Amino acid sequence: MKKIFILTITLATLLFTGCEDYMDITPKGKVIPQTVAHFNELMSNRNMFLLGPANMFQLSDDIVMYDDELNRLFTRVIETENTYLFKDHIYLSVDMSDPDWEGLYKQIYVSNVVLDNIDNAEGNDEDLRIRIKGEALAQRAQAFFWLVNLYAKHYDSNTSTTDLGVPMPVKADVNAVLTRATVQEVYTLIETDLLEAEKVLPTNPEYNYRPSKQGVQGLLAKMYLFMGKFAKALEYADKSLSEYSFLYDYKTYDFHPFMPKFMGPDQWPRMAKDDLEAVWGRVSGGFMPYTVAVYMSDELKSLYDEGDRRYYFSVQDMSMFGPNMHGPSILPLALRHRSGIHTAELYLIRAECNARLENATAAINDLNTLREKRFNEGAFVPYETDKTSDEALDLVLKERRVELFLDGQRLFDLKRLNKEPQFAKTITRTFKGQTYTIEPDDENYVLAIPKKVINLNPKMEQNPRAGRN
C-alpha cells in the first residue's frame, strides 16, 4: 500500500510549471503503475477527484461585495476583486497559477495514464479492470466539461464547430504541444466518454466521489441541457432519478442551540462524502469562497418565499470573524459549494426540460416535490399545476437560483440564458466609486486562459477580453 500511496502522490502532485507543453506540466517522476490494483489506487485519490472549480463563484448576479469590507478577506483579496468585477484576468502575473485550470488538467492527466495502460495491466480481476476504465473515462469527461464551460463560449450549435474550446489531450504525454480544440470537439469527446462509461459502471458507487452509472447519467443530463438538447436531457435525468432520488428534508434540521449560526446546523453531515443528495460528489476547490464580506443580492433575496429554509440556512448576522457591516452575510454550510451531480439539480433539469417541451404539469410536479422538502413546517404552498409552459419555465429558473445558490452554477446559467433574448440580462456593479456594466454578450463571461500558459506557449490563442483592467 505504501508503494501505491507514493505512486498516487507522485502523479497527483504534478505541477504545471516549467514544461514547454500547452498545459505547463513538469512531472516529478515518471512512475507508471503495473497492475489493475495500482490503477484502482490512482482512481481512488479522493483529494484529487473530489475537487471541482472555484473561479466562478463571484461571477454572478446573486452576490454583492463592498469595497469597505474587502480587507476582511484573509486570502485571495486581489483575485476576488478581479473576479467580482469581471476583469480581464483573475491572475495578473505570468508566475501565478490558476487552480481551476491546473487541478482539472491534473485529473485529465491521471485519467489518461489509466486509459493508456489499463488494458495491458497485470491482474486477473477483469470486472475491476472494466470499472476502472469506466471511471477514468467519466472523470476525464467531467473535467473537460468544467474546463470548456469556464474557458470557452457557451455551446451554440450554430458556432460550436468554430468557437475555440480548450486543449484536449487524450494521451498522458506531457510533452505534447496541443492547440485549442473547438467547443464541438470537446463536447463530442465528453459525450463519447460518458456514453462508454455508462455501459460499464455500477449503478451505485462505493463512495459518492467515484463515478457510477447514475452519476454519469446525471452529467449527461446536464451536458444535454447545456447543449439545448432538452429531450435527451430529460431522458437522462429520468434515468438517474429512477435509480436514486433522495432529498433532504430541511425542516428536520436546525442550527446548534445556544451557539452562533456559523457553527452550522445540528446533525448536518459534516463531510462531502456523507452528502446523501450527491449522486456524483464534488466540492469547490476553493477555500470557503463566501467566508466573510460577501452578501446576497436584493434581487435574489426577493425570490425566496416566506418560510423557505434555503434562505434561513444561507445567511448569518455575524461570521466567525466578527459582525457584518452590511447586514446578513452569506453562510457557507458544510455541503454547499457542490460542483458534482446532485438529486436536487436533477429534479430541476427534468423540470426545465419538461417546461421547454410543453409539459408544464410535469415540470410543476417536480418543483413541488423539491420545494416540499425545503420549507418550514406548515409554510409550504405548492405551485398550482395550471401553468403555461412559459410560466412553468419562469418558475423553474427561479427555483434554480434559490436551490443552486452557493454551488457556483449561476455563471453557467447566465451564459446559456443570455443567448435567449427574453432571459438576457445586464449586470451592474458599483465598487470603489466606479460603475461596471456587464452586458449579456460581455467577453469576460469566458475566463481568460492563464497568463502562465500563454507565456509558455505563445501560440496558444487567448480569449478576447473586454478591456476591463
GROMACS .gro file of C-alpha atoms in nm:
model
  469
    1MET     CA    1   0.000   0.000   0.000
    2LYS     CA    2   0.288   0.238   0.077
    3LYS     CA    3   0.425   0.188  -0.274
    4ILE     CA    4   0.086   0.266  -0.425
    5PHE     CA    5   0.045   0.568  -0.199
    6ILE     CA    6   0.378   0.709  -0.316
    7LEU     CA    7   0.282   0.636  -0.676
    8THR     CA    8  -0.051   0.813  -0.634
    9ILE     CA    9   0.109   1.118  -0.476
   10THR     CA   10   0.373   1.130  -0.748
   11LEU     CA   11   0.111   1.157  -1.021
   12ALA     CA   12  -0.137   1.362  -0.823
   13THR     CA   13   0.116   1.635  -0.739
   14LEU     CA   14   0.226   1.709  -1.095
   15LEU     CA   15   0.284   2.083  -1.102
   16PHE     CA   16   0.205   2.298  -1.402
   17THR     CA   17   0.543   2.472  -1.406
   18GLY     CA   18   0.828   2.480  -1.647
   19CYS     CA   19   0.745   2.240  -1.929
   20GLU     CA   20   0.708   2.363  -2.283
   21ASP     CA   21   0.375   2.199  -2.341
   22TYR     CA   22   0.039   2.376  -2.353
   23MET     CA   23  -0.064   2.261  -2.007
   24ASP     CA   24   0.263   2.363  -1.839
   25ILE     CA   25   0.330   2.039  -1.652
   26THR     CA   26   0.654   1.913  -1.508
   27PRO     CA   27   0.625   1.558  -1.379
   28LYS     CA   28   0.823   1.492  -1.061
   29GLY     CA   29   0.898   1.137  -1.164
   30LYS     CA   30   0.752   0.920  -1.435
   31VAL     CA   31   0.631   0.617  -1.242
   32ILE     CA   32   0.388   0.402  -1.436
   33PRO     CA   33   0.162   0.160  -1.246
   34GLN     CA   34   0.185  -0.205  -1.340
   35THR     CA   35  -0.127  -0.377  -1.208
   36VAL     CA   36  -0.503  -0.327  -1.216
   37ALA     CA   37  -0.487  -0.274  -0.839
   38HIS     CA   38  -0.235   0.009  -0.892
   39PHE     CA   39  -0.470   0.185  -1.130
   40ASN     CA   40  -0.753   0.141  -0.884
   41GLU     CA   41  -0.540   0.325  -0.629
   42LEU     CA   42  -0.490   0.609  -0.875
   43MET     CA   43  -0.863   0.647  -0.933
   44SER     CA   44  -0.921   0.629  -0.557
   45ASN     CA   45  -0.743   0.960  -0.497
   46ARG     CA   46  -1.024   1.146  -0.321
   47ASN     CA   47  -0.815   1.462  -0.270
   48MET     CA   48  -0.778   1.494  -0.646
   49PHE     CA   49  -1.109   1.377  -0.788
   50LEU     CA   50  -1.338   1.527  -0.525
   51LEU     CA   51  -1.236   1.881  -0.619
   52GLY     CA   52  -1.427   2.092  -0.869
   53PRO     CA   53  -1.366   2.451  -0.986
   54ALA     CA   54  -1.391   2.766  -0.773
   55ASN     CA   55  -1.330   3.067  -1.000
   56MET     CA   56  -1.697   3.104  -1.096
   57PHE     CA   57  -1.836   3.196  -0.754
   58GLN     CA   58  -1.803   3.574  -0.777
   59LEU     CA   59  -1.908   3.578  -1.145
   60SER     CA   60  -2.274   3.602  -1.057
   61ASP     CA   61  -2.562   3.843  -1.009
   62ASP     CA   62  -2.654   3.660  -0.686
   63ILE     CA   63  -2.396   3.835  -0.468
   64VAL     CA   64  -2.286   4.182  -0.358
   65MET     CA   65  -1.947   4.287  -0.222
   66TYR     CA   66  -1.846   4.619  -0.068
   67ASP     CA   67  -1.507   4.785  -0.104
   68ASP     CA   68  -1.504   4.899   0.261
   69GLU     CA   69  -1.513   4.538   0.375
   70LEU     CA   70  -1.291   4.367   0.119
   71ASN     CA   71  -0.993   4.389   0.352
   72ARG     CA   72  -1.169   4.146   0.586
   73LEU     CA   73  -1.093   3.868   0.342
   74PHE     CA   74  -0.787   3.679   0.463
   75THR     CA   75  -0.695   3.526   0.127
   76ARG     CA   76  -0.721   3.599  -0.247
   77VAL     CA   77  -0.821   3.963  -0.196
   78ILE     CA   78  -0.700   4.087  -0.535
   79GLU     CA   79  -0.819   3.777  -0.718
   80THR     CA   80  -1.162   3.803  -0.554
   81GLU     CA   81  -1.197   4.165  -0.662
   82ASN     CA   82  -1.086   4.086  -1.016
   83THR     CA   83  -1.341   3.807  -1.041
   84TYR     CA   84  -1.627   4.006  -0.887
   85LEU     CA   85  -1.573   4.290  -1.136
   86PHE     CA   86  -1.545   4.058  -1.438
   87LYS     CA   87  -1.197   4.193  -1.508
   88ASP     CA   88  -0.989   4.068  -1.797
   89HIS     CA   89  -0.769   3.849  -1.578
   90ILE     CA   90  -0.818   3.696  -1.236
   91TYR     CA   91  -0.448   3.612  -1.204
   92LEU     CA   92  -0.234   3.907  -1.308
   93SER     CA   93   0.116   3.760  -1.325
   94VAL     CA   94   0.268   3.500  -1.555
   95ASP     CA   95   0.404   3.340  -1.239
   96MET     CA   96   0.061   3.288  -1.083
   97SER     CA   97  -0.115   2.956  -1.109
   98ASP     CA   98  -0.483   2.915  -1.189
   99PRO     CA   99  -0.600   2.637  -0.951
  100ASP     CA  100  -0.903   2.550  -1.166
  101TRP     CA  101  -0.705   2.507  -1.487
  102GLU     CA  102  -0.429   2.313  -1.317
  103GLY     CA  103  -0.649   2.098  -1.095
  104LEU     CA  104  -0.877   1.990  -1.379
  105TYR     CA  105  -0.590   1.910  -1.613
  106LYS     CA  106  -0.426   1.705  -1.339
  107GLN     CA  107  -0.744   1.496  -1.325
  108ILE     CA  108  -0.731   1.456  -1.702
  109TYR     CA  109  -0.364   1.356  -1.695
  110VAL     CA  110  -0.417   1.085  -1.433
  111SER     CA  111  -0.726   0.961  -1.617
  112ASN     CA  112  -0.522   0.940  -1.937
  113VAL     CA  113  -0.247   0.744  -1.759
  114VAL     CA  114  -0.512   0.490  -1.663
  115LEU     CA  115  -0.671   0.478  -2.008
  116ASP     CA  116  -0.332   0.439  -2.178
  117ASN     CA  117  -0.232   0.140  -1.966
  118ILE     CA  118  -0.529  -0.034  -1.806
  119ASP     CA  119  -0.595  -0.278  -2.091
  120ASN     CA  120  -0.246  -0.428  -2.058
  121ALA     CA  121  -0.212  -0.403  -1.679
  122GLU     CA  122  -0.125  -0.714  -1.482
  123GLY     CA  123  -0.405  -0.881  -1.290
  124ASN     CA  124  -0.695  -1.120  -1.330
  125ASP     CA  125  -0.982  -0.912  -1.190
  126GLU     CA  126  -1.149  -0.827  -1.519
  127ASP     CA  127  -1.454  -0.669  -1.356
  128LEU     CA  128  -1.228  -0.427  -1.171
  129ARG     CA  129  -1.032  -0.354  -1.490
  130ILE     CA  130  -1.351  -0.262  -1.675
  131ARG     CA  131  -1.482  -0.049  -1.388
  132ILE     CA  132  -1.157   0.146  -1.353
  133LYS     CA  133  -1.155   0.217  -1.725
  134GLY     CA  134  -1.512   0.345  -1.698
  135GLU     CA  135  -1.418   0.566  -1.403
  136ALA     CA  136  -1.125   0.716  -1.592
  137LEU     CA  137  -1.348   0.796  -1.890
  138ALA     CA  138  -1.607   0.955  -1.663
  139GLN     CA  139  -1.359   1.162  -1.461
  140ARG     CA  140  -1.190   1.285  -1.777
  141ALA     CA  141  -1.528   1.384  -1.919
  142GLN     CA  142  -1.631   1.577  -1.611
  143ALA     CA  143  -1.300   1.767  -1.601
  144PHE     CA  144  -1.336   1.863  -1.968
  145PHE     CA  145  -1.698   1.965  -1.904
  146TRP     CA  146  -1.590   2.219  -1.645
  147LEU     CA  147  -1.294   2.342  -1.849
  148VAL     CA  148  -1.495   2.405  -2.166
  149ASN     CA  149  -1.767   2.587  -1.973
  150LEU     CA  150  -1.520   2.806  -1.786
  151TYR     CA  151  -1.269   2.888  -2.061
  152ALA     CA  152  -1.486   2.883  -2.374
  153LYS     CA  153  -1.813   3.025  -2.500
  154HIS     CA  154  -2.134   2.851  -2.409
  155TYR     CA  155  -2.227   2.573  -2.652
  156ASP     CA  156  -2.411   2.707  -2.957
  157SER     CA  157  -2.497   2.461  -3.234
  158ASN     CA  158  -2.459   2.740  -3.489
  159THR     CA  159  -2.100   2.826  -3.396
  160SER     CA  160  -1.965   2.533  -3.192
  161THR     CA  161  -1.756   2.397  -3.480
  162THR     CA  162  -1.559   2.723  -3.497
  163ASP     CA  163  -1.572   2.852  -3.136
  164LEU     CA  164  -1.244   2.788  -2.957
  165GLY     CA  165  -1.272   2.536  -2.675
  166VAL     CA  166  -0.981   2.414  -2.463
  167PRO     CA  167  -0.675   2.196  -2.524
  168MET     CA  168  -0.790   1.835  -2.539
  169PRO     CA  169  -0.519   1.580  -2.452
  170VAL     CA  170  -0.635   1.221  -2.482
  171LYS     CA  171  -0.295   1.066  -2.407
  172ALA     CA  172  -0.074   1.108  -2.100
  173ASP     CA  173   0.202   1.283  -2.292
  174VAL     CA  174   0.320   1.588  -2.101
  175ASN     CA  175   0.547   1.691  -2.389
  176ALA     CA  176   0.268   1.714  -2.645
  177VAL     CA  177   0.211   2.064  -2.778
  178LEU     CA  178  -0.160   2.092  -2.849
  179THR     CA  179  -0.371   2.381  -2.967
  180ARG     CA  180  -0.725   2.454  -2.856
  181ALA     CA  181  -0.989   2.217  -2.985
  182THR     CA  182  -1.327   2.358  -3.085
  183VAL     CA  183  -1.619   2.362  -2.845
  184GLN     CA  184  -1.787   2.095  -3.058
  185GLU     CA  185  -1.483   1.868  -3.045
  186VAL     CA  186  -1.465   1.893  -2.667
  187TYR     CA  187  -1.837   1.821  -2.625
  188THR     CA  188  -1.810   1.526  -2.865
  189LEU     CA  189  -1.533   1.376  -2.652
  190ILE     CA  190  -1.730   1.437  -2.331
  191GLU     CA  191  -2.037   1.268  -2.477
  192THR     CA  192  -1.838   0.974  -2.615
  193ASP     CA  193  -1.655   0.918  -2.285
  194LEU     CA  194  -1.974   0.936  -2.079
  195LEU     CA  195  -2.175   0.703  -2.302
  196GLU     CA  196  -1.894   0.448  -2.291
  197ALA     CA  197  -1.862   0.483  -1.912
  198GLU     CA  198  -2.237   0.441  -1.866
  199LYS     CA  199  -2.216   0.093  -2.021
  200VAL     CA  200  -1.965  -0.043  -1.771
  201LEU     CA  201  -2.002   0.140  -1.439
  202PRO     CA  202  -2.205   0.000  -1.148
  203THR     CA  203  -2.535   0.168  -1.068
  204ASN     CA  204  -2.421   0.281  -0.723
  205PRO     CA  205  -2.066   0.382  -0.626
  206GLU     CA  206  -1.888   0.266  -0.312
  207TYR     CA  207  -1.811   0.633  -0.237
  208ASN     CA  208  -2.002   0.921  -0.387
  209TYR     CA  209  -1.692   1.093  -0.529
  210ARG     CA  210  -1.637   0.795  -0.759
  211PRO     CA  211  -1.849   0.790  -1.074
  212SER     CA  212  -2.134   0.544  -1.118
  213LYS     CA  213  -2.388   0.472  -1.391
  214GLN     CA  214  -2.635   0.703  -1.220
  215GLY     CA  215  -2.378   0.980  -1.179
  216VAL     CA  216  -2.276   0.957  -1.544
  217GLN     CA  217  -2.642   0.972  -1.648
  218GLY     CA  218  -2.678   1.284  -1.437
  219LEU     CA  219  -2.383   1.453  -1.606
  220LEU     CA  220  -2.522   1.353  -1.946
  221ALA     CA  221  -2.849   1.522  -1.848
  222LYS     CA  222  -2.660   1.837  -1.753
  223MET     CA  223  -2.448   1.829  -2.069
  224TYR     CA  224  -2.752   1.789  -2.295
  225LEU     CA  225  -2.928   2.072  -2.108
  226PHE     CA  226  -2.632   2.299  -2.178
  227MET     CA  227  -2.641   2.192  -2.542
  228GLY     CA  228  -3.012   2.273  -2.571
  229LYS     CA  229  -3.099   1.909  -2.640
  230PHE     CA  230  -3.390   1.903  -2.400
  231ALA     CA  231  -3.542   1.567  -2.495
  232LYS     CA  232  -3.206   1.395  -2.437
  233ALA     CA  233  -3.150   1.584  -2.111
  234LEU     CA  234  -3.497   1.477  -1.993
  235GLU     CA  235  -3.422   1.114  -2.083
  236TYR     CA  236  -3.103   1.103  -1.879
  237ALA     CA  237  -3.239   1.298  -1.582
  238ASP     CA  238  -3.523   1.043  -1.574
  239LYS     CA  239  -3.276   0.755  -1.584
  240SER     CA  240  -3.069   0.892  -1.299
  241LEU     CA  241  -3.361   0.984  -1.075
  242SER     CA  242  -3.527   0.648  -1.135
  243GLU     CA  243  -3.232   0.487  -0.957
  244TYR     CA  244  -3.200   0.732  -0.667
  245SER     CA  245  -3.396   1.046  -0.582
  246PHE     CA  246  -3.331   1.123  -0.214
  247LEU     CA  247  -3.383   1.481  -0.093
  248TYR     CA  248  -3.301   1.620   0.249
  249ASP     CA  249  -3.599   1.750   0.444
  250TYR     CA  250  -3.472   2.086   0.563
  251LYS     CA  251  -3.741   2.129   0.825
  252THR     CA  252  -3.591   1.841   1.023
  253TYR     CA  253  -3.263   2.035   1.071
  254ASP     CA  254  -3.176   2.347   1.267
  255PHE     CA  255  -2.872   2.527   1.399
  256HIS     CA  256  -2.698   2.423   1.718
  257PRO     CA  257  -2.898   2.567   2.008
  258PHE     CA  258  -2.732   2.849   2.203
  259MET     CA  259  -2.445   2.867   1.954
  260PRO     CA  260  -2.362   3.112   1.670
  261LYS     CA  261  -2.506   3.033   1.331
  262PHE     CA  262  -2.163   2.996   1.175
  263MET     CA  263  -2.122   2.672   1.372
  264GLY     CA  264  -2.364   2.517   1.123
  265PRO     CA  265  -2.680   2.307   1.158
  266ASP     CA  266  -2.700   2.040   1.425
  267GLN     CA  267  -2.662   1.682   1.292
  268TRP     CA  268  -2.600   1.808   0.939
  269PRO     CA  269  -2.347   1.587   0.757
  270ARG     CA  270  -2.007   1.747   0.800
  271MET     CA  271  -1.821   1.576   0.517
  272ALA     CA  272  -1.895   1.586   0.145
  273LYS     CA  273  -1.867   1.208   0.130
  274ASP     CA  274  -2.169   1.190   0.361
  275ASP     CA  275  -2.389   1.412   0.140
  276LEU     CA  276  -2.686   1.186   0.067
  277GLU     CA  277  -2.808   1.407  -0.220
  278ALA     CA  278  -2.478   1.356  -0.403
  279VAL     CA  279  -2.507   1.121  -0.697
  280TRP     CA  280  -2.152   1.205  -0.802
  281GLY     CA  281  -2.000   1.422  -0.535
  282ARG     CA  282  -1.762   1.709  -0.593
  283VAL     CA  283  -1.696   2.025  -0.395
  284SER     CA  284  -1.535   2.356  -0.479
  285GLY     CA  285  -1.157   2.355  -0.494
  286GLY     CA  286  -1.153   2.700  -0.334
  287PHE     CA  287  -1.123   2.762   0.036
  288MET     CA  288  -1.458   2.883   0.165
  289PRO     CA  289  -1.540   3.126  -0.121
  290TYR     CA  290  -1.801   3.310   0.087
  291THR     CA  291  -1.635   3.304   0.428
  292VAL     CA  292  -1.684   3.673   0.503
  293ALA     CA  293  -1.777   4.004   0.339
  294VAL     CA  294  -1.998   3.855   0.068
  295TYR     CA  295  -2.372   3.927   0.067
  296MET     CA  296  -2.679   3.802  -0.112
  297SER     CA  297  -2.815   4.045  -0.372
  298ASP     CA  298  -3.152   4.209  -0.307
  299GLU     CA  299  -3.282   4.057  -0.629
  300LEU     CA  300  -3.202   3.705  -0.513
  301LYS     CA  301  -3.347   3.770  -0.166
  302SER     CA  302  -3.676   3.868  -0.326
  303LEU     CA  303  -3.706   3.523  -0.487
  304TYR     CA  304  -3.733   3.336  -0.157
  305ASP     CA  305  -4.087   3.277  -0.036
  306GLU     CA  306  -4.190   3.309   0.327
  307GLY     CA  307  -4.069   3.014   0.531
  308ASP     CA  308  -3.811   2.895   0.277
  309ARG     CA  309  -3.537   2.735   0.483
  310ARG     CA  310  -3.293   2.762   0.195
  311TYR     CA  311  -3.266   3.132   0.281
  312TYR     CA  312  -3.258   3.058   0.655
  313PHE     CA  313  -2.961   2.826   0.609
  314SER     CA  314  -2.777   3.062   0.370
  315VAL     CA  315  -2.722   3.383   0.568
  316GLN     CA  316  -2.579   3.486   0.905
  317ASP     CA  317  -2.576   3.809   1.104
  318MET     CA  318  -2.221   3.754   1.222
  319SER     CA  319  -1.941   3.539   1.085
  320MET     CA  320  -1.668   3.369   1.284
  321PHE     CA  321  -1.456   3.676   1.209
  322GLY     CA  322  -1.691   3.927   1.371
  323PRO     CA  323  -2.007   4.131   1.300
  324ASN     CA  324  -2.104   4.209   0.941
  325MET     CA  325  -2.103   4.566   0.818
  326HIS     CA  326  -2.386   4.540   0.563
  327GLY     CA  327  -2.649   4.309   0.707
  328PRO     CA  328  -2.671   3.929   0.687
  329SER     CA  329  -2.374   3.783   0.501
  330ILE     CA  330  -2.359   3.452   0.318
  331LEU     CA  331  -2.318   3.143   0.533
  332PRO     CA  332  -2.114   2.864   0.369
  333LEU     CA  333  -2.259   2.540   0.501
  334ALA     CA  334  -2.079   2.208   0.509
  335LEU     CA  335  -2.243   2.063   0.198
  336ARG     CA  336  -2.262   2.379  -0.008
  337HIS     CA  337  -2.026   2.478  -0.289
  338ARG     CA  338  -2.116   2.149  -0.456
  339SER     CA  339  -1.999   2.106  -0.813
  340GLY     CA  340  -2.086   1.745  -0.887
  341ILE     CA  341  -2.420   1.584  -0.968
  342HIS     CA  342  -2.695   1.602  -0.704
  343THR     CA  343  -3.055   1.490  -0.691
  344ALA     CA  344  -3.194   1.841  -0.636
  345GLU     CA  345  -3.035   1.969  -0.955
  346LEU     CA  346  -3.158   1.665  -1.148
  347TYR     CA  347  -3.515   1.746  -1.042
  348LEU     CA  348  -3.458   2.098  -1.174
  349ILE     CA  349  -3.308   1.974  -1.500
  350ARG     CA  350  -3.602   1.744  -1.555
  351ALA     CA  351  -3.847   2.023  -1.470
  352GLU     CA  352  -3.680   2.267  -1.710
  353CYS     CA  353  -3.682   2.016  -1.993
  354ASN     CA  354  -4.048   1.936  -1.939
  355ALA     CA  355  -4.134   2.306  -1.935
  356ARG     CA  356  -3.945   2.364  -2.259
  357LEU     CA  357  -4.108   2.057  -2.416
  358GLU     CA  358  -4.462   2.183  -2.341
  359ASN     CA  359  -4.525   1.955  -2.043
  360ALA     CA  360  -4.587   2.218  -1.778
  361THR     CA  361  -4.770   1.991  -1.533
  362ALA     CA  362  -4.477   1.750  -1.507
  363ALA     CA  363  -4.241   2.046  -1.456
  364ILE     CA  364  -4.451   2.188  -1.174
  365ASN     CA  365  -4.483   1.848  -1.009
  366ASP     CA  366  -4.103   1.816  -0.990
  367LEU     CA  367  -4.074   2.167  -0.846
  368ASN     CA  368  -4.331   2.085  -0.579
  369THR     CA  369  -4.153   1.760  -0.492
  370LEU     CA  370  -3.833   1.957  -0.430
  371ARG     CA  371  -3.990   2.256  -0.256
  372GLU     CA  372  -4.193   2.044  -0.015
  373LYS     CA  373  -3.861   1.941   0.142
  374ARG     CA  374  -3.728   2.296   0.176
  375PHE     CA  375  -3.988   2.487   0.384
  376ASN     CA  376  -4.076   2.536   0.748
  377GLU     CA  377  -4.345   2.311   0.886
  378GLY     CA  378  -4.679   2.437   0.755
  379ALA     CA  379  -4.521   2.702   0.529
  380PHE     CA  380  -4.502   2.508   0.204
  381VAL     CA  381  -4.757   2.621  -0.056
  382PRO     CA  382  -4.742   2.411  -0.373
  383TYR     CA  383  -4.737   2.576  -0.711
  384GLU     CA  384  -5.064   2.534  -0.899
  385THR     CA  385  -5.030   2.300  -1.194
  386ASP     CA  386  -5.248   2.505  -1.430
  387LYS     CA  387  -4.949   2.693  -1.570
  388THR     CA  388  -4.848   2.758  -1.927
  389SER     CA  389  -4.513   2.622  -2.036
  390ASP     CA  390  -4.365   2.972  -2.026
  391GLU     CA  391  -4.495   3.026  -1.673
  392ALA     CA  392  -4.358   2.689  -1.566
  393LEU     CA  393  -4.018   2.773  -1.716
  394ASP     CA  394  -4.006   3.103  -1.525
  395LEU     CA  395  -4.070   2.914  -1.202
  396VAL     CA  396  -3.803   2.658  -1.285
  397LEU     CA  397  -3.544   2.928  -1.343
  398LYS     CA  398  -3.643   3.096  -1.018
  399GLU     CA  399  -3.603   2.767  -0.832
  400ARG     CA  400  -3.263   2.707  -0.992
  401ARG     CA  401  -3.141   3.033  -0.843
  402VAL     CA  402  -3.264   2.969  -0.490
  403GLU     CA  403  -3.179   2.597  -0.481
  404LEU     CA  404  -2.838   2.610  -0.651
  405PHE     CA  405  -2.720   2.930  -0.483
  406LEU     CA  406  -2.375   2.870  -0.330
  407ASP     CA  407  -2.296   2.597  -0.583
  408GLY     CA  408  -2.142   2.830  -0.842
  409GLN     CA  409  -2.398   2.736  -1.105
  410ARG     CA  410  -2.524   3.086  -1.177
  411LEU     CA  411  -2.238   3.179  -1.411
  412PHE     CA  412  -2.326   2.893  -1.645
  413ASP     CA  413  -2.696   2.975  -1.633
  414LEU     CA  414  -2.618   3.337  -1.719
  415LYS     CA  415  -2.406   3.228  -2.015
  416ARG     CA  416  -2.671   2.998  -2.158
  417LEU     CA  417  -2.975   3.214  -2.081
  418ASN     CA  418  -2.810   3.526  -2.225
  419LYS     CA  419  -2.849   3.356  -2.563
  420GLU     CA  420  -3.228   3.378  -2.524
  421PRO     CA  421  -3.349   3.739  -2.565
  422GLN     CA  422  -3.630   3.700  -2.309
  423PHE     CA  423  -3.377   3.599  -2.040
  424ALA     CA  424  -3.073   3.809  -2.141
  425LYS     CA  425  -2.955   4.024  -1.854
  426THR     CA  426  -2.726   4.321  -1.791
  427ILE     CA  427  -2.540   4.321  -1.459
  428THR     CA  428  -2.426   4.642  -1.292
  429ARG     CA  429  -2.163   4.657  -1.017
  430THR     CA  430  -2.065   4.963  -0.816
  431PHE     CA  431  -1.729   4.930  -0.646
  432LYS     CA  432  -1.475   5.185  -0.520
  433GLY     CA  433  -1.681   5.466  -0.668
  434GLN     CA  434  -1.684   5.316  -1.017
  435THR     CA  435  -1.972   5.152  -1.201
  436TYR     CA  436  -1.912   4.839  -1.404
  437THR     CA  437  -2.166   4.719  -1.660
  438ILE     CA  438  -2.163   4.361  -1.782
  439GLU     CA  439  -2.374   4.321  -2.094
  440PRO     CA  440  -2.524   3.984  -2.198
  441ASP     CA  441  -2.257   3.943  -2.468
  442ASP     CA  442  -1.970   4.052  -2.244
  443GLU     CA  443  -1.650   3.878  -2.350
  444ASN     CA  444  -1.540   3.829  -1.990
  445TYR     CA  445  -1.811   3.574  -1.921
  446VAL     CA  446  -1.543   3.348  -2.067
  447LEU     CA  447  -1.241   3.324  -1.836
  448ALA     CA  448  -0.900   3.410  -1.971
  449ILE     CA  449  -0.656   3.130  -2.047
  450PRO     CA  450  -0.400   3.168  -1.763
  451LYS     CA  451  -0.117   3.408  -1.847
  452LYS     CA  452   0.124   3.142  -1.730
  453VAL     CA  453   0.003   2.904  -2.002
  454ILE     CA  454   0.012   3.173  -2.272
  455ASN     CA  455   0.366   3.269  -2.165
  456LEU     CA  456   0.487   2.910  -2.200
  457ASN     CA  457   0.310   2.862  -2.532
  458PRO     CA  458   0.272   3.195  -2.717
  459LYS     CA  459   0.092   3.014  -3.000
  460MET     CA  460  -0.198   2.947  -2.763
  461GLU     CA  461  -0.477   3.182  -2.863
  462GLN     CA  462  -0.614   3.392  -2.579
  463ASN     CA  463  -0.985   3.453  -2.534
  464PRO     CA  464  -1.094   3.804  -2.639
  465ARG     CA  465  -1.106   4.038  -2.340
  466ALA     CA  466  -1.345   4.324  -2.274
  467GLY     CA  467  -1.075   4.575  -2.178
  468ARG     CA  468  -1.180   4.580  -1.814
  469ASN     CA  469  -0.845   4.605  -1.635
   0.00000   0.00000   0.00000
